[in-house]
Coordinates of C-alpha atoms in Angstrom, one line a residue:
Chain A
M1 CA 7.7 -21.6 -28.9
E2 CA 7.9 -18.5 -31.0
E3 CA 4.2 -18.5 -31.6
E4 CA 3.4 -19.0 -28.0
S5 CA 5.4 -15.9 -27.1
D6 CA 3.7 -13.9 -29.8
T7 CA 0.3 -14.9 -28.7
R8 CA 1.3 -14.2 -25.2
K9 CA 2.4 -10.7 -26.2
I10 CA -0.9 -10.1 -28.0
N11 CA -2.8 -11.4 -25.1
N12 CA -0.8 -9.2 -22.7
S13 CA -1.3 -6.0 -24.6
F14 CA -5.0 -6.8 -25.1
L15 CA -5.4 -7.4 -21.4
R16 CA -3.5 -4.4 -20.5
D17 CA -5.7 -2.1 -22.6
H18 CA -8.7 -3.9 -21.3
N19 CA -7.5 -3.3 -17.8
Y20 CA -7.1 0.4 -18.3
A21 CA -10.6 0.6 -19.7
T22 CA -12.1 -1.0 -16.6
E23 CA -9.9 0.4 -13.9
A24 CA -12.8 0.8 -11.6
D25 CA -13.2 -3.0 -11.6
I26 CA -9.7 -3.6 -10.2
I27 CA -10.2 -5.5 -7.0
S28 CA -8.5 -3.8 -4.1
T29 CA -9.4 -6.0 -1.2
V30 CA -10.8 -9.5 -0.5
E31 CA -12.0 -11.0 2.8
F32 CA -13.9 -14.0 4.0
N33 CA -16.2 -13.5 7.0
S34 CA -15.5 -15.4 10.2
S35 CA -17.6 -18.4 9.2
G36 CA -16.4 -18.5 5.7
E37 CA -20.0 -18.4 4.4
L38 CA -19.5 -15.0 2.8
L39 CA -16.7 -13.5 0.8
A40 CA -16.5 -9.8 0.2
T41 CA -14.5 -7.9 -2.4
G42 CA -13.9 -4.2 -2.8
D43 CA -12.8 -2.5 -5.9
K44 CA -11.2 0.7 -7.1
G45 CA -14.6 2.1 -8.1
G46 CA -15.8 2.0 -4.5
R47 CA -18.1 -1.0 -4.9
V48 CA -18.4 -4.0 -2.6
V49 CA -19.5 -7.3 -4.0
V50 CA -20.4 -10.0 -1.5
F51 CA -20.5 -13.7 -2.4
Q52 CA -22.3 -16.3 -0.5
R53 CA -21.5 -20.0 -0.4
E54 CA -24.5 -22.0 -1.6
Q55 CA -25.7 -24.7 0.7
E56 CA -24.2 -28.1 -0.1
S57 CA -26.9 -30.3 -1.4
K58 CA -27.3 -33.8 -0.3
S59 CA -28.3 -34.9 -3.8
Q60 CA -25.0 -33.7 -5.2
P61 CA -22.4 -34.2 -2.6
Q62 CA -19.5 -34.0 -5.0
R63 CA -20.5 -30.5 -5.9
R64 CA -19.1 -28.5 -3.0
G65 CA -20.7 -25.2 -2.1
E66 CA -19.9 -22.6 -4.7
Y67 CA -19.8 -18.9 -4.2
N68 CA -22.4 -16.9 -5.9
V69 CA -23.1 -13.2 -5.9
Y70 CA -25.2 -12.3 -2.9
S71 CA -25.1 -8.5 -2.7
T72 CA -23.5 -5.6 -4.6
F73 CA -23.5 -2.1 -3.4
Q74 CA -21.7 1.2 -3.8
S75 CA -19.8 1.7 -0.6
H76 CA -17.8 4.8 -1.2
E77 CA -18.1 7.6 -3.8
P78 CA -15.3 9.9 -5.0
E79 CA -15.2 13.0 -2.8
F80 CA -13.5 16.3 -3.0
D81 CA -11.8 18.0 0.0
Y82 CA -12.3 21.6 -0.8
L83 CA -10.0 22.8 1.9
K84 CA -7.0 21.0 0.6
S85 CA -8.0 20.9 -3.0
L86 CA -7.6 17.2 -3.0
E87 CA -9.7 14.5 -4.6
I88 CA -10.5 11.6 -2.2
E89 CA -10.4 8.3 -4.0
E90 CA -13.4 6.0 -3.7
K91 CA -11.2 2.9 -3.9
I92 CA -11.9 0.4 -1.1
N93 CA -8.7 -0.1 0.8
K94 CA -9.9 -2.7 3.3
I95 CA -13.0 -4.7 4.3
R96 CA -13.3 -6.3 7.6
W97 CA -16.3 -8.4 8.7
L98 CA -17.8 -8.3 12.1
P99 CA -18.6 -11.7 13.6
Q100 CA -22.2 -12.5 13.1
Q101 CA -24.4 -11.8 16.1
N102 CA -27.9 -12.0 14.5
A103 CA -29.5 -12.6 11.2
A104 CA -27.9 -9.7 9.5
Y105 CA -24.3 -9.4 8.4
F106 CA -22.1 -6.5 9.2
L107 CA -18.9 -5.3 7.6
L108 CA -16.6 -2.3 7.8
S109 CA -15.3 -0.9 4.6
T110 CA -12.8 2.0 4.2
N111 CA -11.4 4.2 1.6
D112 CA -8.5 6.7 2.2
K113 CA -10.5 8.8 4.6
T114 CA -13.8 7.3 5.8
V115 CA -14.8 4.1 7.4
K116 CA -18.4 2.8 7.0
L117 CA -20.3 0.1 8.7
W118 CA -22.6 -1.7 6.4
K119 CA -25.5 -3.9 7.3
I120 CA -26.4 -6.6 4.9
S121 CA -29.8 -8.2 5.5
E122 CA -32.2 -10.4 3.7
R123 CA -35.8 -9.6 3.1
D124 CA -38.0 -12.5 2.0
K125 CA -41.4 -11.4 3.2
R126 CA -43.4 -8.4 2.6
P127 CA -46.5 -7.2 4.4
E128 CA -49.6 -7.0 2.3
G129 CA -53.1 -5.8 2.9
Y130 CA -52.6 -2.4 4.3
N131 CA -55.7 -0.4 5.1
L132 CA -54.7 3.1 4.1
K133 CA -52.8 2.3 1.0
D134 CA -53.2 -0.2 -1.8
E135 CA -50.7 -2.6 -3.2
D136 CA -49.0 0.0 -5.4
G137 CA -48.5 2.2 -2.5
R138 CA -51.0 4.8 -3.5
I139 CA -53.0 6.3 -0.6
R140 CA -56.5 5.0 -0.6
D141 CA -59.4 7.4 -0.3
P142 CA -60.6 7.0 3.3
S143 CA -64.2 7.2 2.2
T144 CA -63.8 4.0 0.2
I145 CA -62.6 2.1 3.2
T146 CA -65.4 0.1 4.6
S147 CA -63.7 -2.6 6.6
L148 CA -60.5 -3.2 8.5
R149 CA -58.1 -5.9 7.7
V150 CA -54.9 -7.0 9.3
P151 CA -51.8 -6.9 7.0
V152 CA -50.3 -10.3 6.4
L153 CA -46.7 -11.2 5.7
Q154 CA -46.5 -12.8 2.3
P155 CA -43.4 -14.4 0.9
M156 CA -41.5 -12.5 -1.8
D157 CA -38.4 -13.0 -3.9
L158 CA -35.4 -12.8 -1.7
M159 CA -34.0 -9.4 -1.6
V160 CA -30.6 -8.6 -0.1
E161 CA -30.2 -5.0 1.0
A162 CA -27.2 -3.2 2.2
T163 CA -27.6 -0.1 4.3
A164 CA -24.9 2.1 5.7
R165 CA -25.5 2.1 9.5
R166 CA -22.5 4.2 10.6
V167 CA -20.1 6.5 8.9
F168 CA -16.8 7.2 10.7
S169 CA -15.3 10.2 9.1
N170 CA -13.0 13.2 9.6
A171 CA -10.5 11.5 11.8
H172 CA -7.6 11.0 9.4
T173 CA -5.4 13.6 7.9
Y174 CA -3.4 11.0 6.0
H175 CA -4.5 8.0 4.0
I176 CA -6.1 5.1 5.8
N177 CA -4.2 1.9 5.1
S178 CA -5.9 -0.6 7.5
I179 CA -8.8 -1.3 9.8
S180 CA -9.1 -4.0 12.4
V181 CA -12.1 -5.1 14.5
N182 CA -11.3 -5.8 18.2
S183 CA -12.1 -9.2 19.7
D184 CA -14.4 -7.3 22.1
L185 CA -16.7 -6.6 19.2
Q186 CA -17.3 -3.1 20.4
T187 CA -14.3 -1.2 19.1
F188 CA -12.1 -1.1 16.1
I189 CA -9.0 0.7 15.0
S190 CA -8.4 2.7 11.8
T191 CA -4.8 3.4 10.8
D192 CA -3.2 6.0 8.5
D193 CA 0.5 6.8 7.8
L194 CA 1.1 8.4 11.1
R195 CA -1.8 7.7 13.5
V196 CA -3.9 4.9 14.8
N197 CA -7.4 5.8 16.0
L198 CA -9.7 3.8 18.2
W199 CA -13.4 3.9 17.6
N200 CA -16.5 2.5 19.3
L201 CA -18.8 0.9 16.7
E202 CA -21.7 2.8 18.1
I203 CA -20.1 6.3 18.2
T204 CA -19.2 8.1 15.0
D205 CA -18.6 11.6 16.1
R206 CA -15.4 10.9 18.0
S207 CA -12.5 8.6 18.2
F208 CA -9.5 8.2 20.4
N209 CA -6.0 8.6 19.0
I210 CA -3.9 5.9 20.5
V211 CA -0.7 6.1 18.4
D212 CA 0.8 9.2 16.9
I213 CA 4.2 9.1 15.3
K214 CA 4.0 12.4 13.6
P215 CA 7.2 14.4 14.4
S216 CA 6.8 18.0 15.4
N217 CA 9.0 18.9 12.4
M218 CA 7.8 16.9 9.4
E219 CA 11.3 17.2 7.9
E220 CA 12.4 14.8 10.5
L221 CA 10.0 12.1 9.4
T222 CA 11.8 8.8 8.8
E223 CA 9.1 6.2 9.3
V224 CA 5.4 5.7 8.6
I225 CA 2.9 3.2 9.8
T226 CA 2.0 0.7 7.1
S227 CA -0.5 -1.6 8.8
A228 CA -2.1 -2.3 12.2
E229 CA -4.1 -5.2 13.6
F230 CA -5.7 -6.2 16.8
H231 CA -4.7 -9.3 18.6
P232 CA -7.3 -12.0 17.9
Q233 CA -7.9 -12.8 21.5
Q234 CA -6.4 -10.1 23.7
C235 CA -8.6 -7.1 23.3
H236 CA -6.0 -4.8 24.8
T237 CA -3.2 -5.7 22.4
F238 CA -2.5 -4.6 18.9
A239 CA 0.4 -4.5 16.5
Y240 CA 1.5 -2.0 13.9
S241 CA 4.2 -2.3 11.2
S242 CA 6.4 0.4 9.8
S243 CA 8.0 1.4 6.6
K244 CA 11.4 0.6 8.2
G245 CA 10.6 -3.1 8.6
S246 CA 9.8 -3.1 12.3
I247 CA 6.7 -4.1 14.2
R248 CA 5.5 -2.7 17.5
L249 CA 3.2 -4.5 19.9
C250 CA 1.2 -2.2 22.1
D251 CA -0.9 -2.7 25.2
M252 CA -3.7 -0.3 25.6
R253 CA -3.9 -0.8 29.3
Q254 CA -0.5 0.8 29.8
A255 CA -1.4 4.3 28.8
A256 CA -4.0 6.2 26.8
L257 CA -1.5 7.1 24.2
C258 CA 0.3 3.9 23.1
D259 CA 3.4 5.6 21.8
K260 CA 5.6 3.4 23.9
H261 CA 5.5 -0.1 22.6
C262 CA 5.8 -3.0 24.9
K263 CA 7.5 -5.2 22.2
Y264 CA 9.6 -4.2 19.3
F265 CA 10.3 -6.7 16.5
E266 CA 13.1 -6.0 14.1
E267 CA 15.7 -8.0 12.3
P268 CA 19.0 -6.3 11.8
E269 CA 19.8 -5.5 8.2
D270 CA 22.2 -7.7 6.3
P271 CA 24.9 -5.4 5.2
S272 CA 25.8 -7.6 2.2
T273 CA 22.5 -7.0 0.6
R274 CA 22.5 -3.2 0.9
S275 CA 21.5 -1.3 -2.2
F276 CA 19.8 1.9 -3.2
F277 CA 16.5 0.2 -2.6
S278 CA 17.1 -1.5 0.7
E279 CA 14.8 0.8 2.5
I280 CA 11.9 0.3 0.1
I281 CA 12.1 -3.5 0.1
S282 CA 12.2 -3.7 3.9
S283 CA 9.0 -1.7 4.2
I284 CA 6.4 -4.0 5.6
S285 CA 3.2 -4.0 3.5
D286 CA 1.1 -6.3 5.7
V287 CA 1.0 -7.6 9.2
K288 CA -1.3 -10.4 10.3
F289 CA -1.6 -12.2 13.7
S290 CA -2.0 -16.0 13.5
H291 CA -5.3 -17.4 14.5
S292 CA -3.7 -18.7 17.6
G293 CA -2.4 -15.3 18.6
R294 CA 1.1 -16.7 19.1
Y295 CA 2.7 -15.5 15.9
L296 CA 2.8 -12.5 13.7
M297 CA 3.4 -12.6 10.0
T298 CA 4.8 -9.7 8.0
R299 CA 5.2 -9.2 4.3
D300 CA 7.9 -7.0 2.8
Y301 CA 8.7 -6.8 -0.9
L302 CA 10.7 -10.0 -1.3
T303 CA 9.9 -12.1 1.8
V304 CA 7.3 -13.2 4.3
K305 CA 8.4 -13.6 7.9
V306 CA 6.8 -15.3 10.8
W307 CA 7.6 -13.9 14.2
D308 CA 7.1 -15.4 17.6
L309 CA 5.6 -12.9 19.9
L310 CA 8.1 -13.9 22.5
M311 CA 11.1 -13.3 20.4
E312 CA 11.8 -9.8 19.3
N313 CA 15.3 -9.8 17.8
K314 CA 14.6 -11.9 14.7
P315 CA 11.9 -13.7 12.9
L316 CA 11.1 -17.4 13.6
E317 CA 10.9 -18.1 9.9
T318 CA 11.7 -16.3 6.7
Y319 CA 10.3 -17.4 3.3
Q320 CA 11.6 -16.0 0.0
V321 CA 8.7 -15.1 -2.2
H322 CA 10.5 -14.1 -5.3
D323 CA 14.2 -13.6 -4.6
Y324 CA 15.0 -13.6 -8.3
L325 CA 13.7 -10.0 -8.3
R326 CA 16.5 -8.9 -6.1
G327 CA 18.7 -8.2 -9.1
K328 CA 16.0 -6.3 -10.9
L329 CA 15.2 -3.8 -8.2
C330 CA 16.2 -0.9 -10.4
S331 CA 13.8 -1.8 -13.2
L332 CA 11.1 -2.5 -10.7
Y333 CA 11.7 1.0 -9.2
E334 CA 11.4 2.6 -12.6
N335 CA 8.1 0.8 -13.4
D336 CA 6.8 1.5 -9.9
C337 CA 6.4 -2.2 -9.1
I338 CA 8.7 -1.9 -6.1
F339 CA 6.0 0.1 -4.4
D340 CA 3.4 -2.7 -4.7
K341 CA 1.9 -3.7 -1.4
F342 CA 1.4 -7.4 -1.2
E343 CA -0.7 -8.9 1.5
C344 CA -0.2 -12.2 3.3
V345 CA -2.6 -14.6 4.9
W346 CA -2.7 -17.6 7.3
N347 CA -4.8 -20.7 6.8
G348 CA -7.2 -21.7 9.5
S349 CA -4.8 -23.9 11.4
D350 CA -1.8 -21.5 10.9
S351 CA 0.2 -24.3 9.2
V352 CA 0.3 -22.7 5.8
I353 CA 0.9 -19.1 4.7
M354 CA 0.1 -17.6 1.4
T355 CA 1.0 -14.5 -0.5
G356 CA 0.9 -13.1 -4.0
S357 CA 3.6 -12.3 -6.6
Y358 CA 3.7 -11.2 -10.3
N359 CA 2.6 -12.9 -13.4
N360 CA -0.6 -13.8 -11.5
F361 CA 1.5 -16.2 -9.4
F362 CA 0.8 -16.8 -5.8
R363 CA 2.9 -18.7 -3.3
M364 CA 2.0 -21.0 -0.5
F365 CA 4.5 -22.1 2.2
D366 CA 3.9 -25.0 4.5
R367 CA 5.4 -24.2 7.8
N368 CA 5.7 -27.8 9.0
T369 CA 7.0 -29.5 5.9
K370 CA 8.9 -26.5 4.7
R371 CA 7.6 -27.2 1.2
D372 CA 6.4 -24.3 -0.9
V373 CA 4.5 -24.1 -4.2
T374 CA 3.9 -21.5 -6.8
L375 CA 0.5 -21.5 -8.5
E376 CA -1.0 -19.3 -11.2
A377 CA -4.4 -17.7 -11.3
S378 CA -5.3 -17.4 -14.9
R379 CA -8.1 -18.5 -17.2
E380 CA -5.7 -19.6 -19.9
N381 CA -3.8 -22.0 -17.8
S382 CA -6.5 -23.6 -15.8
K383 CA -9.9 -24.8 -16.7
P384 CA -12.6 -24.9 -14.0
R385 CA -12.3 -28.0 -11.8
A386 CA -8.9 -28.8 -13.1
I387 CA -6.1 -29.2 -10.6
L388 CA -3.7 -26.3 -10.5
K389 CA -0.3 -27.1 -11.9
P390 CA 2.6 -25.9 -9.9
R391 CA 4.6 -23.3 -11.7
K392 CA 8.3 -22.6 -11.6
V393 CA 10.4 -19.5 -12.4
C394 CA 13.7 -20.3 -14.0
V395 CA 16.4 -18.2 -12.4
G396 CA 19.2 -18.7 -14.8
G397 CA 20.9 -21.3 -16.9
K398 CA 18.9 -23.7 -18.9
R399 CA 15.2 -23.1 -18.8
R400 CA 13.1 -26.3 -18.7
K401 CA 10.0 -26.8 -20.7
D402 CA 7.4 -25.6 -18.3
E403 CA 9.4 -23.0 -16.6
I404 CA 9.1 -19.3 -17.2
S405 CA 12.1 -17.0 -17.2
V406 CA 12.3 -14.0 -15.0
D407 CA 12.3 -11.7 -18.0
S408 CA 9.1 -13.1 -19.3
L409 CA 7.2 -12.4 -16.2
D410 CA 4.3 -10.0 -16.6
F411 CA 4.6 -7.3 -13.9
S412 CA 1.3 -5.8 -14.7
K413 CA -0.4 -9.0 -13.5
K414 CA 0.1 -8.8 -9.8
I415 CA -1.7 -10.6 -7.0
L416 CA -1.8 -8.3 -4.1
H417 CA -4.9 -9.5 -2.3
T418 CA -5.7 -13.0 -1.2
T419 CA -7.8 -14.5 1.6
W420 CA -8.2 -18.0 3.1
H421 CA -11.4 -19.5 4.4
P422 CA -11.2 -19.6 8.2
H423 CA -11.8 -23.4 8.5
E424 CA -11.5 -25.0 5.1
N425 CA -9.0 -25.1 2.3
I426 CA -10.7 -22.6 0.1
I427 CA -8.8 -19.5 -1.1
A428 CA -9.9 -16.4 -2.9
V429 CA -7.3 -14.7 -5.1
A430 CA -7.7 -11.3 -6.7
A431 CA -5.9 -11.0 -10.0
T432 CA -6.4 -7.4 -11.2
N433 CA -10.1 -7.3 -12.0
N434 CA -10.8 -11.0 -11.7
L435 CA -11.6 -13.1 -8.7
Y436 CA -10.5 -16.7 -8.5
I437 CA -11.7 -19.1 -5.9
F438 CA -9.8 -22.3 -5.4
Q439 CA -10.9 -25.2 -3.3
D440 CA -9.3 -28.4 -2.2
K441 CA -9.8 -31.4 -4.4
V442 CA -12.8 -33.5 -3.4
N443 CA -12.1 -37.2 -3.5
Chain B
M1 CA 38.7 1.6 -3.7
M2 CA 36.7 1.3 -6.8
S3 CA 38.3 1.3 -10.2
A4 CA 37.7 4.5 -12.2
T5 CA 35.2 2.8 -14.6
S6 CA 33.1 1.1 -12.0
A7 CA 33.0 4.4 -10.0
M8 CA 31.8 6.1 -13.1
E9 CA 29.2 3.4 -13.7
V10 CA 28.0 3.7 -10.2
N11 CA 28.0 7.4 -10.6
A12 CA 25.9 7.2 -13.8
E13 CA 23.5 4.8 -12.2
A14 CA 23.1 7.0 -9.2
R15 CA 22.4 10.0 -11.5
R16 CA 19.8 8.0 -13.4
I17 CA 18.1 6.9 -10.2
L18 CA 18.1 10.5 -9.0
A19 CA 16.5 11.7 -12.3
V20 CA 13.9 8.9 -12.2
S21 CA 13.1 9.7 -8.6
I22 CA 12.7 13.4 -9.2
S23 CA 10.3 12.8 -12.1
K24 CA 8.3 10.3 -9.9
L25 CA 8.2 12.9 -7.2
Y26 CA 6.9 15.5 -9.6
A27 CA 4.4 13.1 -11.1
S28 CA 3.0 12.2 -7.7
R29 CA 1.8 15.7 -7.2
T30 CA -0.8 15.4 -9.8
Q31 CA -1.8 11.9 -8.8
R32 CA -5.4 11.3 -7.9
G33 CA -6.0 11.1 -4.1
G34 CA -3.2 13.5 -3.3
L35 CA 0.4 13.0 -2.3
R36 CA 1.0 9.7 -0.6
L37 CA 3.2 10.2 2.4
H38 CA 4.6 6.7 2.4
R39 CA 5.5 6.8 -1.2
S40 CA 7.0 10.2 -0.9
L41 CA 9.1 9.1 2.0
L42 CA 10.4 6.1 0.2
L43 CA 11.2 8.2 -2.9
S44 CA 13.1 10.6 -0.7
L45 CA 15.1 7.8 0.9
V46 CA 16.1 6.4 -2.5
M47 CA 17.1 9.9 -3.6
R48 CA 19.2 10.3 -0.5
S49 CA 21.0 7.0 -1.1
A50 CA 21.5 7.9 -4.7
R51 CA 22.8 11.3 -3.9
D52 CA 25.2 10.0 -1.3
I53 CA 26.5 7.4 -3.7
Y54 CA 26.7 9.9 -6.5
H55 CA 28.8 12.2 -4.5
S56 CA 31.1 9.5 -3.1
S57 CA 31.6 7.8 -6.4
S58 CA 32.2 11.1 -8.1
R59 CA 34.9 11.9 -5.5
E60 CA 36.4 8.5 -6.1
S61 CA 36.5 8.8 -9.8
E62 CA 37.9 12.3 -9.5
G63 CA 40.6 11.0 -7.1
Q64 CA 41.6 8.3 -9.6
S65 CA 42.4 10.5 -12.6
G66 CA 43.6 14.1 -12.8
A67 CA 41.6 15.3 -15.7
Q68 CA 38.2 13.9 -16.2
P69 CA 35.0 14.8 -17.8
A70 CA 33.5 15.6 -14.4
A71 CA 34.5 19.1 -13.6
E72 CA 35.5 18.9 -10.0
E73 CA 35.3 22.1 -8.1
P74 CA 38.3 22.9 -5.9
M75 CA 37.7 23.4 -2.3
D76 CA 36.6 26.9 -2.0
T77 CA 38.4 28.1 1.1
S78 CA 38.2 31.8 0.2
S79 CA 34.5 32.1 0.1
S80 CA 31.9 32.5 2.8
P81 CA 31.1 29.7 5.3
G82 CA 28.8 27.9 3.0
N83 CA 31.0 25.0 2.1
H84 CA 30.4 23.7 -1.4
A85 CA 33.3 21.4 -1.8
G86 CA 31.1 18.9 -3.5
V87 CA 31.4 17.7 -6.9
S88 CA 29.5 19.6 -9.5
Q89 CA 29.4 18.5 -13.0
A90 CA 28.4 20.9 -15.6
E91 CA 26.4 18.6 -17.7
P92 CA 24.3 16.6 -15.3
Q93 CA 23.3 19.5 -13.1
P94 CA 20.8 20.9 -15.5
E95 CA 19.4 17.5 -16.0
L96 CA 18.9 17.2 -12.3
I97 CA 17.5 20.6 -11.8
S98 CA 15.2 21.1 -14.8
P99 CA 12.8 18.2 -14.0
E100 CA 12.2 19.5 -10.5
P101 CA 10.6 22.9 -10.6
A102 CA 8.5 21.9 -7.7
A103 CA 11.4 21.3 -5.5
E104 CA 13.0 24.7 -6.0
E105 CA 13.8 26.7 -2.9
P106 CA 12.4 30.1 -2.4
R107 CA 14.8 32.8 -1.5
S108 CA 14.5 33.6 2.1
P109 CA 14.4 37.4 2.3
E110 CA 16.6 37.4 5.4
E111 CA 19.5 35.6 3.8
P112 CA 22.4 37.7 2.8
C113 CA 22.6 38.3 -0.9
E114 CA 25.6 37.1 -2.7
S115 CA 27.1 39.3 -5.3
E116 CA 26.5 36.7 -7.9
T117 CA 22.8 36.6 -7.3
I118 CA 22.4 39.9 -9.1
E119 CA 20.5 37.7 -11.6
D120 CA 17.0 38.9 -12.3
K121 CA 14.6 36.9 -10.2
E122 CA 11.6 37.9 -12.3
N123 CA 13.1 36.5 -15.5
L124 CA 14.3 33.2 -14.2
S125 CA 13.5 30.4 -16.6
P126 CA 10.4 28.5 -15.6
A127 CA 12.4 25.6 -14.5
R128 CA 14.1 27.6 -11.8
Q129 CA 11.2 29.5 -10.4
S130 CA 9.6 28.2 -7.4
R131 CA 5.8 27.9 -7.7
K132 CA 5.3 26.2 -4.5
R133 CA 3.9 28.0 -1.5
R134 CA 6.0 27.5 1.6
G135 CA 4.6 27.5 5.1
K136 CA 6.4 29.3 7.8
A137 CA 7.9 26.2 9.1
S138 CA 10.0 25.5 6.1
V139 CA 11.6 28.9 5.8
A140 CA 15.2 28.6 7.0
P141 CA 15.9 30.2 10.3
D142 CA 18.6 32.9 10.3
F143 CA 21.0 31.3 12.8
L144 CA 21.8 28.3 10.7
P145 CA 24.7 28.6 8.3
S146 CA 23.6 29.2 4.7
K147 CA 24.6 26.5 2.3
R148 CA 25.1 27.1 -1.3
A149 CA 24.3 24.5 -3.8
R150 CA 26.3 24.5 -6.9
L151 CA 24.2 24.6 -10.1
E152 CA 26.4 25.6 -12.9
P153 CA 29.8 27.0 -12.9
G154 CA 29.6 30.7 -12.2
E155 CA 26.1 30.7 -11.0
E156 CA 25.2 30.7 -7.3
R157 CA 22.0 30.2 -5.5
H158 CA 20.9 30.3 -2.0
A159 CA 19.6 27.2 -0.5
A160 CA 17.8 26.8 2.8
P161 CA 19.8 24.7 5.2
L162 CA 18.5 21.3 6.1
G163 CA 16.1 21.0 8.9
S164 CA 18.1 18.3 10.6
C165 CA 21.2 20.6 10.7
R166 CA 23.5 18.2 9.0
V167 CA 26.3 20.5 8.0
R168 CA 28.0 18.4 5.4
A169 CA 30.1 19.4 2.5
G170 CA 28.8 19.0 -0.9
E171 CA 25.1 19.3 -0.3
S172 CA 23.4 19.8 -3.6
L173 CA 20.0 21.1 -4.5
A174 CA 18.7 17.5 -4.8
V175 CA 19.2 17.1 -1.1
L176 CA 17.1 20.0 -0.2
S177 CA 14.3 18.8 -2.3
L178 CA 14.1 15.6 -0.2
N179 CA 13.3 17.5 2.9
R180 CA 10.8 19.6 1.1
V181 CA 8.9 16.5 0.0
I182 CA 7.5 15.9 3.5
P183 CA 6.5 19.3 4.6
A184 CA 4.1 19.5 1.7
F185 CA 1.5 18.1 4.1

């Protein structure tokens, strides 16, 4: 046991140093597209890597489609705002796919200030036999041309190219925390700490501000917007979450400026759990509509909550992600972990929800059976194709053999970003600079 | 009513959290990508809670025992309207103040000068000098009562009143810095 812990310490410190060296590789967002065929990741260095699921082959039916790198491109570069003397980070905060409408794929990626629409398309043919230039591209001397030929499309090695089709900039004073594509496929919203802006995908030189919670006197600021999302079916409805733990549902048909919500979801605070850090841990870090559109899920520091859109005064379900951290909030405040923004995700049928935790653990909650499981994303503890072993954190008293005590948890290994395939049980989990893809066991 | 020891523990913890918060606030100014509004807001909320608990637990521990290490200032009824009946402890105050040069308040030229502030403004220690440029909005308007924050015994400073006009006894400099976090944008 002693040796194990020493090895673990060495591994931890090595990995920690390694992480600092490759900070640009830290994954900052993961997202499946609407068919699940593609998986995109964004990182701190402003790059986007898209994976594509390989076609399942009839000859090897047991080998389910694996995800391979399809395209890599630099989405955002570091910028400098000269007016404010501020550096703008190139870190990709969010990626959202547009549903596929033709052969090309489109996604929106955003950093703190600018949203970009990227087109990812394949090229597997190339025209050959031009008259005015030769195969290398050099212009031919017209006097040497004696006959005309028609260029022919010849097959070539598949090339996947990504081009920036739109750049939506200069609309946010504060840092963008989320983007969401509307079900109308024509508009999207981008959200910063105080404002939500509505864009048309075709128009980049203007956007409509639809929510503005900036007080006239900034000293009176008590609340910021932490996330916003469009309803999956109702193109006029969106929700935004706040740092105070509330969610507001807005209807864009009511008024041009949606400052008046039509629904307000908040659970009264439990006075017995009040502490210095009550406000921080009630701040919602992510909000997601269920695929059905009937429910909302929110993630705050210690819990995940499922809300029924028809019931505003309390959540339908509350799941404890890592309640054993409640007694450690002071240390987590000192090491900044209390500010970590965890995301949460629904499975395709809205029966299971998933979110990340520390020590490369992530948690799944089955809403029907009320069972939950803790799994770990780490190379050391799982070989490829091995079944993941459920993990358990020991909260006190006697620690069993396979359990890990709260004090041994590695808080530098956090899983903030996860995504679930829209139809199948395939999940992608980002653990610092590593991406793990887990699939259901094939019988 | 808390026992004297637990009140002191709470007091010490509140003080520690305040110190940690202030250093985080200061560090966030040099962070890449600029000041994060959400984070600054959360920090200021924690500082506010810590400050409230610090003051209330200090009052409690002072109420328990007559003589105690915390030097409690008597209610100053003779001085000007600025009520500074709060607790001020000689030792912790410099701890609180020195890590927060950024949060120092500028002297509003319109505020009446106290006799004690004959101190030489040019030769203030670096920790006390304000290096932050203030916009017009954050300069205290005249009509609000001036509040004095207690730094060290015998030393007085002017402090701009809170924007939200909460006239409460015992406001310390740490409080003012909370409201100054946000207008940085």
